C-alpha positions in Angstrom: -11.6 20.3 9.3 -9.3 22.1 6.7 -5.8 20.4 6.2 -2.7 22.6 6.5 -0.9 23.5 3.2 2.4 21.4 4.8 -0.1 18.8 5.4 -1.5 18.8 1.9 2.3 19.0 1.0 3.3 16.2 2.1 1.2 14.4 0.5 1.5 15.2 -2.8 5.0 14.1 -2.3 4.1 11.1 -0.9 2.3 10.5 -3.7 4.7 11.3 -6.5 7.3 9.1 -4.6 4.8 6.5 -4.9 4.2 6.8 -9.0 8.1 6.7 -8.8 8.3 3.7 -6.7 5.5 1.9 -8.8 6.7 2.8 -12.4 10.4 0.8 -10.9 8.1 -1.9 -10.0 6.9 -2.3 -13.3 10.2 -1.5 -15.3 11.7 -4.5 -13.1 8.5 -7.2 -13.7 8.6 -6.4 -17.2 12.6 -7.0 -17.4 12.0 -10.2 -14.6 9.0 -11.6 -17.9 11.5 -11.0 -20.0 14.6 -13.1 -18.4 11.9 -16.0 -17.4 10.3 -16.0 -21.0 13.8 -16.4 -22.7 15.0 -19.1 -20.0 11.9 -21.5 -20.1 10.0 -20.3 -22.9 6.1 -20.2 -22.7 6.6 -23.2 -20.5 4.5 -23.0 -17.0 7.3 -22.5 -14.2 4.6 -23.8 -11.8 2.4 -26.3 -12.4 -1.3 -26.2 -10.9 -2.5 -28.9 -9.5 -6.4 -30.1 -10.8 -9.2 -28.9 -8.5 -13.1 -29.5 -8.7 -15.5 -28.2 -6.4 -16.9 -31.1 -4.5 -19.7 -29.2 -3.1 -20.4 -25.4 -4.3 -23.1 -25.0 -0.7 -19.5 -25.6 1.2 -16.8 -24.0 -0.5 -18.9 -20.6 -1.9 -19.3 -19.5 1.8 -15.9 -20.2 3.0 -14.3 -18.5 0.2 -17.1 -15.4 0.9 -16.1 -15.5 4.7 -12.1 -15.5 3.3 -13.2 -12.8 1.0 -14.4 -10.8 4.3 -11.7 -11.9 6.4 -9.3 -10.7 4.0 -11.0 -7.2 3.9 -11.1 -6.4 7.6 -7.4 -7.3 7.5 -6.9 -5.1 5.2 -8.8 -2.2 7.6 -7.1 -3.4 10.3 -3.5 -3.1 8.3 -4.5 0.3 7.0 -5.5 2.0 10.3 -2.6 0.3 12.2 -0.1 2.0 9.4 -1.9 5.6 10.1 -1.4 5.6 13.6 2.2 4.6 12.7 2.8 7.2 10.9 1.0 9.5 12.9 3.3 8.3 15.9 6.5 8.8 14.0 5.8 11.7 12.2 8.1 15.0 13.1 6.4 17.3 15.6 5.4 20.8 13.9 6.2 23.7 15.8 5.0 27.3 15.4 7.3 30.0 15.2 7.3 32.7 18.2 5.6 35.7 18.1 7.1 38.1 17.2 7.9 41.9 19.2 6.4 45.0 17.6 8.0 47.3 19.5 11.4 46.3 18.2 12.6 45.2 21.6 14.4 42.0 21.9 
C-alpha cells in the first residue's frame, strides 16, 4: 500500500529531528571526553576486572543465546513503540465535501 504524502511528511521530519538530536549527542560526549581526559588524564576511570574463559563449550552458547535474547528484545521493544505511536498519534480527518451548486 502507497503512504500518504502527510505520512511520508512526517517522517522526514522525524528523521531530521533525529540527525539533530544525534549531532547534540555527539557535541556533548565529545565535550564530556574532554572534561574526563583533562581531570584524570589517560588514567582508566574504571578498572576491569581479569576474566578467562574456563570453558569455551559453556560460555560460547550462553553468550549466543544472550546474543539472541538480546535481539528478540529488541523486536519486541520496536513493535511495542509502533503501536505506541500508532495509539497516540493525532486522528486525521478529511475535509467535507464540498457543494457545487453554491448552496450552503
Amino acid at each position: 500500500s502507497a503512504t500518504s504524502p502527510t505520512v511520508r511528511r512526517a517522517e522526514a521530519e522525524l528523521d531530521v529531528k533525529s540527525r539533530t538530536s544525534i549531532s547534540g549527542i555527539v557535541l556533548c560526549s565529545l565535550v564530556s571526553a574532554v572534561i574526563v581526559q583533562s581531570l584524570i588524564g589517560s588514567e582508566l576511570a574504571l578498572r576491569p576486572g581479569a576474566y578467562t574463559v574456563r570453558s569455551p563449550l559453556v560460555e560460547l552458547p550462553l553468550y549466543v543465546g544472550l546474543g539472541i535474547l538480546s535481539g528478540v528484545t529488541a523486536i519486541i521493544f520496536e513493535r511495542v513503540t509502533s503501536g505506541a505511536r500508532a495509539l497516540f498519534r493525532p486522528p486525521t480527518y478529511k475535509p467535507a465535501p464540498s457543494s457545487t451548486d453554491g448552496s450552503q
